[in-house]
PDB file of C-alpha atoms in Angstrom:
ATOM      1  CA  UNK A  14     -93.850  -1.387  68.059  1.00 41.00           C
ATOM      2  CA  UNK A  15     -95.169  -2.253  64.411  1.00 42.00           C
ATOM      3  CA  UNK A  16     -98.648  -1.346  63.440  1.00 42.00           C
ATOM      4  CA  UNK A  17     -99.945  -2.953  60.174  1.00 41.00           C
ATOM      5  CA  UNK A  18    -103.048  -1.685  58.737  1.00 39.00           C
ATOM      6  CA  UNK A  19    -104.539  -3.616  55.946  1.00 41.00           C
ATOM      7  CA  UNK A  20    -107.523  -3.673  53.767  1.00 38.00           C
ATOM      8  CA  UNK A  21    -108.461  -7.220  52.661  1.00 39.00           C
ATOM      9  CA  UNK A  22    -111.600  -8.822  51.781  1.00 41.00           C
ATOM     10  CA  UNK A  23    -112.809 -11.622  53.953  1.00 40.00           C
ATOM     11  CA  UNK A  24    -111.710 -14.990  52.834  1.00 43.00           C
ATOM     12  CA  UNK A  25    -109.475 -13.597  49.972  1.00 43.00           C
ATOM     13  CA  UNK A  26    -105.623 -13.697  49.461  1.00 42.00           C
ATOM     14  CA  UNK A  27    -104.054 -11.061  51.564  1.00 44.00           C
ATOM     15  CA  UNK A  28    -103.521  -7.852  49.730  1.00 45.00           C
ATOM     16  CA  UNK A  29     -99.978  -7.193  48.694  1.00 45.00           C
ATOM     17  CA  UNK A  30    -100.392  -3.596  47.535  1.00 44.00           C
ATOM     18  CA  UNK A  31     -98.246  -1.368  49.484  1.00 41.00           C
ATOM     19  CA  UNK A  32    -100.824   1.320  49.339  1.00 36.00           C
ATOM     20  CA  UNK A  33    -103.028  -0.654  51.397  1.00 37.00           C
ATOM     21  CA  UNK A  34    -100.400  -1.071  54.149  1.00 39.00           C
ATOM     22  CA  UNK A  35     -98.971   1.502  56.606  1.00 39.00           C
ATOM     23  CA  UNK A  36     -95.906   0.157  58.526  1.00 39.00           C
ATOM     24  CA  UNK A  37     -94.096   2.058  61.509  1.00 41.00           C
ATOM     25  CA  UNK A  38     -90.935   0.565  62.432  1.00 43.00           C
ATOM     26  CA  UNK A  39     -88.051   0.921  65.197  1.00 46.00           C
ATOM     27  CA  UNK A  40     -85.504  -1.229  66.291  1.00 51.00           C
ATOM     28  CA  UNK A  41     -86.103  -4.553  68.197  1.00 53.00           C
ATOM     29  CA  UNK A  42     -84.850  -5.553  71.484  1.00 49.00           C
ATOM     30  CA  UNK A  43     -81.676  -7.154  69.738  1.00 51.00           C
ATOM     31  CA  UNK A  44     -80.764  -3.933  68.140  1.00 52.00           C
ATOM     32  CA  UNK A  45     -81.681  -5.248  64.750  1.00 54.00           C
ATOM     33  CA  UNK A  46     -83.794  -2.970  62.408  1.00 52.00           C
ATOM     34  CA  UNK A  47     -87.297  -4.304  61.722  1.00 52.00           C
ATOM     35  CA  UNK A  48     -88.389  -4.354  58.101  1.00 52.00           C
ATOM     36  CA  UNK A  49     -91.494  -4.455  56.137  1.00 49.00           C
ATOM     37  CA  UNK A  50     -91.767  -6.812  53.201  1.00 48.00           C
ATOM     38  CA  UNK A  51     -91.120  -4.215  50.718  1.00 47.00           C
ATOM     39  CA  UNK A  52     -88.056  -2.659  52.153  1.00 52.00           C
ATOM     40  CA  UNK A  53     -84.844  -3.072  50.268  1.00 55.00           C
ATOM     41  CA  UNK A  54     -82.542  -5.695  51.733  1.00 67.00           C
ATOM     42  CA  UNK A  55     -79.209  -5.829  49.500  1.00 83.00           C
ATOM     43  CA  UNK A  56     -76.769  -7.979  51.117  1.00 89.00           C
ATOM     44  CA  UNK A  57     -73.678  -9.879  49.855  1.00 93.00           C
ATOM     45  CA  UNK A  58     -75.474 -13.294  50.177  1.00 93.00           C
ATOM     46  CA  UNK A  59     -78.404 -11.797  48.030  1.00 93.00           C
ATOM     47  CA  UNK A  60     -76.383 -10.673  45.521  1.00 94.00           C
ATOM     48  CA  UNK A  61     -74.189 -13.684  45.318  1.00 96.00           C
ATOM     49  CA  UNK A  62     -77.324 -15.716  45.074  1.00 95.00           C
ATOM     50  CA  UNK A  63     -78.635 -13.943  42.187  1.00 95.00           C
ATOM     51  CA  UNK A  64     -75.234 -14.067  40.417  1.00 96.00           C
ATOM     52  CA  UNK A  65     -75.080 -17.999  40.919  1.00 96.00           C
ATOM     53  CA  UNK A  66     -78.626 -18.144  39.449  1.00 96.00           C
ATOM     54  CA  UNK A  67     -77.992 -16.162  36.346  1.00 96.00           C
ATOM     55  CA  UNK A  68     -74.923 -18.040  35.612  1.00 95.00           C
ATOM     56  CA  UNK A  69     -77.431 -20.809  34.241  1.00 94.00           C
ATOM     57  CA  UNK A  70     -79.076 -18.028  32.314  1.00 95.00           C
ATOM     58  CA  UNK A  71     -75.669 -17.236  30.758  1.00 96.00           C
ATOM     59  CA  UNK A  72     -75.439 -20.940  29.758  1.00 95.00           C
ATOM     60  CA  UNK A  73     -78.751 -20.896  28.136  1.00 94.00           C
ATOM     61  CA  UNK A  74     -77.512 -18.007  25.963  1.00 93.00           C
ATOM     62  CA  UNK A  75     -74.288 -20.031  25.072  1.00 94.00           C
ATOM     63  CA  UNK A  76     -76.321 -23.098  24.087  1.00 93.00           C
ATOM     64  CA  UNK A  77     -78.700 -20.829  21.860  1.00 91.00           C
ATOM     65  CA  UNK A  78     -75.784 -19.346  20.218  1.00 90.00           C
ATOM     66  CA  UNK A  79     -73.352 -22.093  19.906  1.00 92.00           C
ATOM     67  CA  UNK A  80     -74.585 -23.578  16.639  1.00 89.00           C
ATOM     68  CA  UNK A  81     -74.097 -20.443  14.343  1.00 86.00           C
ATOM     69  CA  UNK A  82     -70.321 -19.862  14.588  1.00 88.00           C
ATOM     70  CA  UNK A  83     -69.356 -23.606  14.501  1.00 88.00           C
ATOM     71  CA  UNK A  84     -71.679 -24.767  11.421  1.00 85.00           C
ATOM     72  CA  UNK A  85     -68.675 -25.086   8.703  1.00 85.00           C
ATOM     73  CA  UNK A  86     -65.904 -26.231  11.126  1.00 89.00           C
ATOM     74  CA  UNK A  87     -68.364 -28.733  12.582  1.00 89.00           C
ATOM     75  CA  UNK A  88     -69.591 -30.279   9.166  1.00 89.00           C
ATOM     76  CA  UNK A  89     -66.092 -30.401   7.892  1.00 90.00           C
ATOM     77  CA  UNK A  90     -64.436 -31.901  11.038  1.00 91.00           C
ATOM     78  CA  UNK A  91     -66.991 -34.736  11.410  1.00 90.00           C
ATOM     79  CA  UNK A  92     -68.235 -35.237   8.095  1.00 89.00           C
ATOM     80  CA  UNK A  93     -71.776 -34.220   8.901  1.00 89.00           C
ATOM     81  CA  UNK A  94     -74.351 -33.779   6.075  1.00 88.00           C
ATOM     82  CA  UNK A  95     -76.698 -30.670   6.314  1.00 84.00           C
ATOM     83  CA  UNK A  96     -79.642 -32.859   7.532  1.00 88.00           C
ATOM     84  CA  UNK A  97     -77.372 -34.171  10.440  1.00 91.00           C
ATOM     85  CA  UNK A  98     -76.241 -30.579  11.384  1.00 89.00           C
ATOM     86  CA  UNK A  99     -79.860 -29.442  11.136  1.00 87.00           C
ATOM     87  CA  UNK A 100     -80.816 -32.118  13.591  1.00 91.00           C
ATOM     88  CA  UNK A 101     -77.900 -31.251  16.101  1.00 92.00           C
ATOM     89  CA  UNK A 102     -79.219 -27.647  15.936  1.00 87.00           C
ATOM     90  CA  UNK A 103     -82.905 -28.433  16.411  1.00 87.00           C
ATOM     91  CA  UNK A 104     -82.683 -31.378  18.993  1.00 91.00           C
ATOM     92  CA  UNK A 105     -81.880 -28.858  21.596  1.00 91.00           C
ATOM     93  CA  UNK A 106     -85.514 -27.794  21.475  1.00 88.00           C
ATOM     94  CA  UNK A 107     -86.883 -31.249  21.963  1.00 91.00           C
ATOM     95  CA  UNK A 108     -84.676 -31.494  25.141  1.00 92.00           C
ATOM     96  CA  UNK A 109     -85.842 -28.014  26.172  1.00 91.00           C
ATOM     97  CA  UNK A 110     -89.582 -28.930  25.623  1.00 89.00           C
ATOM     98  CA  UNK A 111     -89.062 -31.940  27.816  1.00 93.00           C
ATOM     99  CA  UNK A 112     -87.266 -30.218  30.447  1.00 92.00           C
ATOM    100  CA  UNK A 113     -89.930 -27.261  30.451  1.00 89.00           C
ATOM    101  CA  UNK A 114     -92.996 -29.816  30.875  1.00 89.00           C
ATOM    102  CA  UNK A 115     -91.313 -31.404  34.045  1.00 92.00           C
ATOM    103  CA  UNK A 116     -89.612 -28.286  35.369  1.00 92.00           C
ATOM    104  CA  UNK A 117     -92.386 -27.029  37.504  1.00 90.00           C
ATOM    105  CA  UNK A 118     -93.185 -30.372  39.213  1.00 91.00           C
ATOM    106  CA  UNK A 119     -89.390 -30.997  39.737  1.00 94.00           C
ATOM    107  CA  UNK A 120     -88.726 -27.409  41.326  1.00 93.00           C
ATOM    108  CA  UNK A 121     -91.807 -27.805  43.502  1.00 91.00           C
ATOM    109  CA  UNK A 122     -90.548 -31.189  44.584  1.00 93.00           C
ATOM    110  CA  UNK A 123     -86.821 -31.002  45.229  1.00 94.00           C
ATOM    111  CA  UNK A 124     -86.738 -26.944  45.370  1.00 93.00           C
ATOM    112  CA  UNK A 125     -85.409 -24.205  43.294  1.00 94.00           C
ATOM    113  CA  UNK A 126     -81.855 -24.476  44.289  1.00 95.00           C
ATOM    114  CA  UNK A 127     -81.607 -28.303  43.738  1.00 95.00           C
ATOM    115  CA  UNK A 128     -83.342 -27.882  40.158  1.00 96.00           C
ATOM    116  CA  UNK A 129     -80.599 -25.488  39.174  1.00 96.00           C
ATOM    117  CA  UNK A 130     -78.167 -27.968  40.314  1.00 95.00           C
ATOM    118  CA  UNK A 131     -79.612 -30.751  38.413  1.00 96.00           C
ATOM    119  CA  UNK A 132     -79.707 -28.606  35.341  1.00 95.00           C
ATOM    120  CA  UNK A 133     -76.008 -27.901  35.726  1.00 96.00           C
ATOM    121  CA  UNK A 134     -75.343 -31.693  35.769  1.00 96.00           C
ATOM    122  CA  UNK A 135     -77.309 -32.004  32.436  1.00 96.00           C
ATOM    123  CA  UNK A 136     -75.273 -28.984  31.250  1.00 96.00           C
ATOM    124  CA  UNK A 137     -71.833 -30.254  32.003  1.00 96.00           C
ATOM    125  CA  UNK A 138     -72.551 -33.725  30.464  1.00 96.00           C
ATOM    126  CA  UNK A 139     -74.020 -32.222  27.316  1.00 96.00           C
ATOM    127  CA  UNK A 140     -71.215 -29.632  26.775  1.00 96.00           C
ATOM    128  CA  UNK A 141     -68.297 -32.607  27.400  1.00 96.00           C
ATOM    129  CA  UNK A 142     -70.269 -34.630  25.162  1.00 96.00           C
ATOM    130  CA  UNK A 143     -70.151 -32.196  22.374  1.00 95.00           C
ATOM    131  CA  UNK A 144     -66.728 -31.173  22.938  1.00 95.00           C
ATOM    132  CA  UNK A 145     -65.143 -34.477  22.642  1.00 95.00           C
ATOM    133  CA  UNK A 146     -67.622 -36.005  20.202  1.00 92.00           C
ATOM    134  CA  UNK A 147     -66.406 -38.121  17.159  1.00 90.00           C
ATOM    135  CA  UNK A 148     -69.652 -38.877  15.599  1.00 88.00           C
ATOM    136  CA  UNK A 149     -72.984 -37.388  15.019  1.00 90.00           C
ATOM    137  CA  UNK A 150     -75.111 -39.621  17.643  1.00 92.00           C
ATOM    138  CA  UNK A 151     -72.659 -38.296  20.428  1.00 94.00           C
ATOM    139  CA  UNK A 152     -73.163 -34.647  19.375  1.00 94.00           C
ATOM    140  CA  UNK A 153     -76.831 -35.097  19.294  1.00 94.00           C
ATOM    141  CA  UNK A 154     -77.007 -36.574  22.695  1.00 95.00           C
ATOM    142  CA  UNK A 155     -74.895 -33.810  24.195  1.00 95.00           C
ATOM    143  CA  UNK A 156     -77.004 -31.267  22.320  1.00 94.00           C
ATOM    144  CA  UNK A 157     -80.061 -32.810  23.713  1.00 96.00           C
ATOM    145  CA  UNK A 158     -78.822 -32.706  27.319  1.00 96.00           C
ATOM    146  CA  UNK A 159     -78.046 -29.168  27.139  1.00 95.00           C
ATOM    147  CA  UNK A 160     -81.615 -28.676  25.772  1.00 94.00           C
ATOM    148  CA  UNK A 161     -83.050 -30.508  28.710  1.00 96.00           C
ATOM    149  CA  UNK A 162     -80.892 -28.198  30.954  1.00 94.00           C
ATOM    150  CA  UNK A 163     -82.190 -25.103  29.494  1.00 94.00           C
ATOM    151  CA  UNK A 164     -85.857 -26.321  29.950  1.00 93.00           C
ATOM    152  CA  UNK A 165     -85.128 -26.738  33.677  1.00 94.00           C
ATOM    153  CA  UNK A 166     -83.165 -23.579  34.174  1.00 94.00           C
ATOM    154  CA  UNK A 167     -85.439 -21.015  32.228  1.00 92.00           C
ATOM    155  CA  UNK A 168     -88.154 -21.884  34.901  1.00 92.00           C
ATOM    156  CA  UNK A 169     -85.967 -22.151  38.034  1.00 94.00           C
ATOM    157  CA  UNK A 170     -83.793 -19.090  37.765  1.00 95.00           C
ATOM    158  CA  UNK A 171     -86.738 -16.569  37.226  1.00 94.00           C
ATOM    159  CA  UNK A 172     -88.667 -18.189  40.147  1.00 94.00           C
ATOM    160  CA  UNK A 173     -85.715 -18.539  42.404  1.00 95.00           C
ATOM    161  CA  UNK A 174     -84.766 -14.800  42.005  1.00 95.00           C
ATOM    162  CA  UNK A 175     -88.485 -13.789  42.671  1.00 93.00           C
ATOM    163  CA  UNK A 176     -88.647 -15.578  45.644  1.00 92.00           C
ATOM    164  CA  UNK A 177     -85.517 -14.217  47.319  1.00 93.00           C
ATOM    165  CA  UNK A 178     -85.793 -10.684  46.470  1.00 91.00           C
ATOM    166  CA  UNK A 179     -87.840  -7.681  47.912  1.00 87.00           C
ATOM    167  CA  UNK A 180     -90.619  -6.078  45.797  1.00 84.00           C
ATOM    168  CA  UNK A 181     -88.297  -3.041  44.871  1.00 85.00           C
ATOM    169  CA  UNK A 182     -85.627  -5.334  43.605  1.00 87.00           C
ATOM    170  CA  UNK A 183     -87.836  -8.118  42.131  1.00 87.00           C
ATOM    171  CA  UNK A 184     -88.291  -6.586  38.582  1.00 85.00           C
ATOM    172  CA  UNK A 185     -84.724  -5.435  37.892  1.00 86.00           C
ATOM    173  CA  UNK A 186     -83.222  -8.637  39.192  1.00 89.00           C
ATOM    174  CA  UNK A 187     -85.410 -10.964  37.215  1.00 89.00           C
ATOM    175  CA  UNK A 188     -84.614  -8.978  34.024  1.00 91.00           C
ATOM    176  CA  UNK A 189     -80.881  -9.937  34.759  1.00 93.00           C
ATOM    177  CA  UNK A 190     -82.120 -13.614  33.448  1.00 93.00           C
ATOM    178  CA  UNK A 191     -83.033 -12.183  29.993  1.00 90.00           C
ATOM    179  CA  UNK A 192     -79.834 -10.220  29.913  1.00 94.00           C
ATOM    180  CA  UNK A 193     -77.330 -12.722  30.646  1.00 95.00           C
ATOM    181  CA  UNK A 194     -79.019 -14.995  27.935  1.00 93.00           C
ATOM    182  CA  UNK A 195     -78.232 -12.167  25.363  1.00 92.00           C
ATOM    183  CA  UNK A 196     -74.867 -12.187  26.986  1.00 94.00           C
ATOM    184  CA  UNK A 197     -74.206 -15.873  26.312  1.00 94.00           C
ATOM    185  CA  UNK A 198     -75.381 -15.672  22.763  1.00 92.00           C
ATOM    186  CA  UNK A 199     -73.066 -12.644  22.205  1.00 91.00           C
ATOM    187  CA  UNK A 200     -70.104 -14.380  23.656  1.00 92.00           C
ATOM    188  CA  UNK A 201     -70.595 -17.662  21.413  1.00 92.00           C
ATOM    189  CA  UNK A 202     -71.082 -15.399  18.292  1.00 88.00           C
ATOM    190  CA  UNK A 203     -67.841 -13.374  18.960  1.00 88.00           C
ATOM    191  CA  UNK A 204     -65.560 -15.913  20.329  1.00 91.00           C
ATOM    192  CA  UNK A 205     -66.721 -18.618  18.080  1.00 87.00           C
ATOM    193  CA  UNK A 206     -65.346 -16.635  15.157  1.00 83.00           C
ATOM    194  CA  UNK A 207     -61.604 -17.045  16.469  1.00 88.00           C
ATOM    195  CA  UNK A 208     -61.743 -20.506  18.302  1.00 91.00           C
ATOM    196  CA  UNK A 209     -62.202 -24.012  17.468  1.00 93.00           C
ATOM    197  CA  UNK A 210     -65.686 -25.220  18.257  1.00 93.00           C
ATOM    198  CA  UNK A 211     -64.362 -27.867  20.782  1.00 94.00           C
ATOM    199  CA  UNK A 212     -62.991 -25.172  22.863  1.00 95.00           C
ATOM    200  CA  UNK A 213     -66.038 -23.083  22.358  1.00 94.00           C
ATOM    201  CA  UNK A 214     -68.087 -26.048  23.821  1.00 94.00           C
ATOM    202  CA  UNK A 215     -65.643 -26.201  26.859  1.00 95.00           C
ATOM    203  CA  UNK A 216     -66.184 -22.538  27.363  1.00 94.00           C
ATOM    204  CA  UNK A 217     -69.955 -23.504  27.891  1.00 93.00           C
ATOM    205  CA  UNK A 218     -68.833 -25.722  30.750  1.00 95.00           C
ATOM    206  CA  UNK A 219     -67.373 -22.948  32.679  1.00 95.00           C
ATOM    207  CA  UNK A 220     -70.573 -21.013  33.820  1.00 95.00           C
ATOM    208  CA  UNK A 221     -72.260 -24.355  34.656  1.00 95.00           C
ATOM    209  CA  UNK A 222     -69.546 -25.354  36.922  1.00 96.00           C
ATOM    210  CA  UNK A 223     -69.807 -21.763  38.573  1.00 96.00           C
ATOM    211  CA  UNK A 224     -73.550 -22.445  39.105  1.00 96.00           C
ATOM    212  CA  UNK A 225     -73.097 -25.863  40.544  1.00 95.00           C
ATOM    213  CA  UNK A 226     -70.297 -24.995  42.854  1.00 95.00           C
ATOM    214  CA  UNK A 227     -72.426 -21.745  43.698  1.00 95.00           C
ATOM    215  CA  UNK A 228     -75.358 -23.573  44.691  1.00 94.00           C
ATOM    216  CA  UNK A 229     -73.716 -25.328  47.733  1.00 95.00           C
ATOM    217  CA  UNK A 230     -73.272 -21.887  49.120  1.00 95.00           C
ATOM    218  CA  UNK A 231     -76.436 -20.066  48.499  1.00 95.00           C
ATOM    219  CA  UNK A 232     -79.930 -20.338  50.591  1.00 94.00           C
ATOM    220  CA  UNK A 233     -82.911 -22.151  49.289  1.00 94.00           C
ATOM    221  CA  UNK A 234     -85.901 -19.971  48.466  1.00 93.00           C
ATOM    222  CA  UNK A 235     -87.660 -19.202  51.762  1.00 92.00           C
ATOM    223  CA  UNK A 236     -91.106 -19.208  50.047  1.00 91.00           C
ATOM    224  CA  UNK A 237     -90.487 -22.724  48.870  1.00 92.00           C
ATOM    225  CA  UNK A 238     -89.421 -23.631  52.337  1.00 92.00           C
ATOM    226  CA  UNK A 239     -92.657 -22.336  53.672  1.00 90.00           C
ATOM    227  CA  UNK A 240     -94.699 -23.707  51.052  1.00 90.00           C
ATOM    228  CA  UNK A 241     -93.512 -27.326  52.003  1.00 89.00           C
ATOM    229  CA  UNK A 242     -93.989 -26.842  55.795  1.00 87.00           C
ATOM    230  CA  UNK A 243     -90.442 -26.077  56.722  1.00 90.00           C
ATOM    231  CA  UNK A 244     -91.149 -22.695  58.531  1.00 87.00           C
ATOM    232  CA  UNK A 245     -88.299 -22.597  60.720  1.00 91.00           C
ATOM    233  CA  UNK A 246     -85.907 -23.372  57.966  1.00 92.00           C
ATOM    234  CA  UNK A 247     -87.722 -20.784  55.635  1.00 90.00           C
ATOM    235  CA  UNK A 248     -87.314 -17.968  58.428  1.00 90.00           C
ATOM    236  CA  UNK A 249     -83.426 -18.914  58.633  1.00 91.00           C
ATOM    237  CA  UNK A 250     -83.117 -18.689  54.891  1.00 91.00           C
ATOM    238  CA  UNK A 251     -84.659 -15.288  54.897  1.00 91.00           C
ATOM    239  CA  UNK A 252     -82.298 -14.162  57.706  1.00 91.00           C
ATOM    240  CA  UNK A 253     -79.215 -15.210  55.815  1.00 91.00           C
ATOM    241  CA  UNK A 254     -80.594 -13.422  52.699  1.00 91.00           C
ATOM    242  CA  UNK A 255     -81.596 -10.173  54.652  1.00 89.00           C
ATOM    243  CA  UNK A 256     -78.441  -9.715  56.945  1.00 87.00           C
ATOM    244  CA  UNK A 257     -78.727  -8.214  60.328  1.00 85.00           C
ATOM    245  CA  UNK A 258     -82.301  -7.102  60.303  1.00 85.00           C
ATOM    246  CA  UNK A 259     -85.376  -8.477  62.144  1.00 84.00           C
ATOM    247  CA  UNK A 260     -87.102 -10.632  59.379  1.00 85.00           C
ATOM    248  CA  UNK A 261     -90.159 -11.614  61.354  1.00 84.00           C
ATOM    249  CA  UNK A 262     -92.667  -9.416  59.708  1.00 88.00           C
ATOM    250  CA  UNK A 263     -91.573 -10.567  56.126  1.00 87.00           C
ATOM    251  CA  UNK A 264     -91.691 -14.105  57.300  1.00 87.00           C
ATOM    252  CA  UNK A 265     -95.102 -13.861  58.587  1.00 87.00           C
ATOM    253  CA  UNK A 266     -96.329 -12.156  55.421  1.00 87.00           C
ATOM    254  CA  UNK A 267     -94.722 -14.914  53.249  1.00 86.00           C
ATOM    255  CA  UNK A 268     -96.400 -17.637  55.533  1.00 86.00           C
ATOM    256  CA  UNK A 269     -99.991 -15.962  55.494  1.00 84.00           C
ATOM    257  CA  UNK A 270     -99.626 -15.482  51.640  1.00 83.00           C
ATOM    258  CA  UNK A 271     -98.535 -19.026  51.059  1.00 82.00           C
ATOM    259  CA  UNK A 272    -101.485 -20.141  53.295  1.00 80.00           C
ATOM    260  CA  UNK A 273    -103.863 -18.374  51.538  1.00 78.00           C
ATOM    261  CA  UNK A 274    -102.603 -19.039  48.126  1.00 74.00           C
ATOM    262  CA  UNK A 275    -103.026 -22.720  48.865  1.00 72.00           C
ATOM    263  CA  UNK A 276    -106.402 -22.438  50.078  1.00 68.00           C
ATOM    264  CA  UNK A 277    -107.539 -20.804  46.972  1.00 64.00           C
ATOM    265  CA  UNK A 278    -105.501 -22.890  44.547  1.00 61.00           C
ATOM    266  CA  UNK A 279    -107.435 -24.869  41.958  1.00 53.00           C
ATOM    267  CA  UNK A 280    -106.215 -28.283  41.111  1.00 51.00           C
ATOM    268  CA  UNK A 281    -107.737 -28.350  37.794  1.00 59.00           C
ATOM    269  CA  UNK A 282    -105.774 -27.147  34.847  1.00 62.00           C
ATOM    270  CA  UNK A 283    -108.823 -25.918  32.836  1.00 67.00           C
ATOM    271  CA  UNK A 284    -109.874 -23.470  35.606  1.00 70.00           C
ATOM    272  CA  UNK A 285    -107.614 -20.788  34.015  1.00 70.00           C
ATOM    273  CA  UNK A 286    -109.759 -21.066  30.539  1.00 72.00           C
ATOM    274  CA  UNK A 287    -112.865 -19.608  32.002  1.00 75.00           C
ATOM    275  CA  UNK A 288    -114.359 -16.662  30.348  1.00 79.00           C
ATOM    276  CA  UNK A 289    -113.030 -14.199  32.982  1.00 80.00           C
ATOM    277  CA  UNK A 290    -109.557 -15.202  32.212  1.00 79.00           C
ATOM    278  CA  UNK A 291    -109.941 -15.215  28.405  1.00 83.00           C
ATOM    279  CA  UNK A 292    -108.458 -11.674  27.885  1.00 85.00           C
ATOM    280  CA  UNK A 293    -105.522 -12.041  29.928  1.00 85.00           C
ATOM    281  CA  UNK A 294    -104.624 -15.615  28.757  1.00 82.00           C
ATOM    282  CA  UNK A 295    -105.224 -14.504  25.083  1.00 87.00           C
ATOM    283  CA  UNK A 296    -102.512 -11.496  25.432  1.00 86.00           C
ATOM    284  CA  UNK A 297    -100.061 -13.645  27.600  1.00 81.00           C
ATOM    285  CA  UNK A 298    -100.062 -16.745  25.247  1.00 80.00           C
ATOM    286  CA  UNK A 299    -100.274 -14.477  22.230  1.00 83.00           C
ATOM    287  CA  UNK A 300     -97.357 -12.486  22.968  1.00 79.00           C
ATOM    288  CA  UNK A 301     -95.461 -15.845  23.466  1.00 74.00           C
ATOM    289  CA  UNK A 302     -96.478 -17.420  20.393  1.00 77.00           C
ATOM    290  CA  UNK A 303     -95.674 -13.926  18.183  1.00 78.00           C
ATOM    291  CA  UNK A 304     -92.159 -14.026  19.728  1.00 70.00           C
ATOM    292  CA  UNK A 305     -91.644 -17.480  18.550  1.00 68.00           C
ATOM    293  CA  UNK A 306     -93.351 -17.252  15.212  1.00 74.00           C
ATOM    294  CA  UNK A 307     -91.076 -14.128  14.441  1.00 70.00           C
ATOM    295  CA  UNK A 308     -88.186 -16.837  13.788  1.00 68.00           C
ATOM    296  CA  UNK A 309     -85.666 -15.416  16.587  1.00 70.00           C
ATOM    297  CA  UNK A 310     -84.409 -18.928  17.338  1.00 71.00           C
ATOM    298  CA  UNK A 311     -83.909 -19.960  13.843  1.00 70.00           C
ATOM    299  CA  UNK A 312     -82.141 -16.729  12.835  1.00 72.00           C
ATOM    300  CA  UNK A 313     -79.793 -17.137  15.867  1.00 73.00           C
ATOM    301  CA  UNK A 314     -79.093 -20.649  15.273  1.00 69.00           C
ATOM    302  CA  UNK A 315     -78.022 -20.264  11.579  1.00 70.00           C
ATOM    303  CA  UNK A 316     -76.958 -16.591  11.368  1.00 68.00           C
ATOM    304  CA  UNK A 317     -73.690 -17.667   9.680  1.00 69.00           C
ATOM    305  CA  UNK A 318     -75.515 -19.614   7.004  1.00 67.00           C
ATOM    306  CA  UNK A 319     -77.870 -16.760   6.387  1.00 70.00           C
ATOM    307  CA  UNK A 320     -75.025 -14.252   6.013  1.00 66.00           C
ATOM    308  CA  UNK A 321     -73.238 -16.629   3.648  1.00 70.00           C
ATOM    309  CA  UNK A 322     -76.451 -17.126   1.412  1.00 71.00           C
ATOM    310  CA  UNK A 323     -76.651 -13.464   1.402  1.00 71.00           C
ATOM    311  CA  UNK A 324     -73.277 -13.225  -0.078  1.00 65.00           C
ATOM    312  CA  UNK A 325     -71.782 -11.860   3.190  1.00 61.00           C
ATOM    313  CA  UNK A 326     -69.433 -13.305   5.625  1.00 61.00           C
ATOM    314  CA  UNK A 327     -68.585 -12.115   9.225  1.00 57.00           C
ATOM    315  CA  UNK A 328     -64.887 -11.336   9.791  1.00 56.00           C
ATOM    316  CA  UNK A 329     -62.435  -9.962  12.557  1.00 51.00           C
ATOM    317  CA  UNK A 330     -59.701  -7.752  12.024  1.00 51.00           C
ATOM    318  CA  UNK A 331     -56.281  -8.591  12.552  1.00 48.00           C
ATOM    319  CA  UNK A 332     -56.001  -6.493  15.927  1.00 51.00           C
ATOM    320  CA  UNK A 333     -59.434  -8.183  16.874  1.00 46.00           C
ATOM    321  CA  UNK A 334     -60.787  -4.569  17.650  1.00 49.00           C
ATOM    322  CA  UNK A 335     -63.818  -4.786  15.172  1.00 50.00           C
ATOM    323  CA  UNK A 336     -66.176  -7.357  13.391  1.00 51.00           C
ATOM    324  CA  UNK A 337     -67.260  -6.596   9.940  1.00 54.00           C
ATOM    325  CA  UNK A 338     -69.191  -8.227   7.021  1.00 56.00           C
ATOM    326  CA  UNK A 339     -67.531  -8.871   3.765  1.00 59.00           C
TER     327      UNK A 339
END
């Protein structure tokens, strides 16, 4: 038998603090171990699902870091002016802005997994357009598509990972999203120094295709399935993720939390601007704004130009063992 003791305020969202719950568990009649929502449940399916999701994060890094190492070669090969290259570098942010605006709606309507799949379609089209471009307009179109895919993926990946992992794995798993973005930027910087820019664009297609194919073999978010009223499929998805353990308690927990959240959800966008949320909103938006005003994206996108302007140039030794500035 399982006994769950909770202290909740009447009419409020169910408490999720593990200190407010005591779970005593044993095996169920089928021999499967019962689990509480906070138990660790690492399975191959879960690991593969996380890996598939962060492949999209890796592509984001590739798109961000692409412009810096290819600047000189791209301008020379296609005869671009400085203004045309600047447009190519910055138009991804326009696509990213539009993608971010609609990403939440799309993810809620078609699901997290299909949103990642949709972003991969934009990624593949965008990277191929860049790789085979013979003029500025095709180059810009491809860059816009990759930017739109970025806007979709930066929302879908963290949400998907958060919804399929347990509490004790959630923080570290979501951290992989940002880590893989940095890895993608680093790959473009280092590999872009030694290979042609068209081949570098084709490299960006590889993780996109890996995620596209992987989405056909991973479960949809059980929380999203419950949210749209597909409880049975949600429990089946959860069982697939957790393996040979009884997930009835966690499934019930997800359903109760989703129902309570929907009852207390305010449809008005301006609800968050109430005085009681002013401090949290200011800190959250302030940190995001300061990160952008720091100029990180500009430095990453034009690092080669910045080095040249400073009289420096990135070079790789003949053995390929080290990178230095001269």
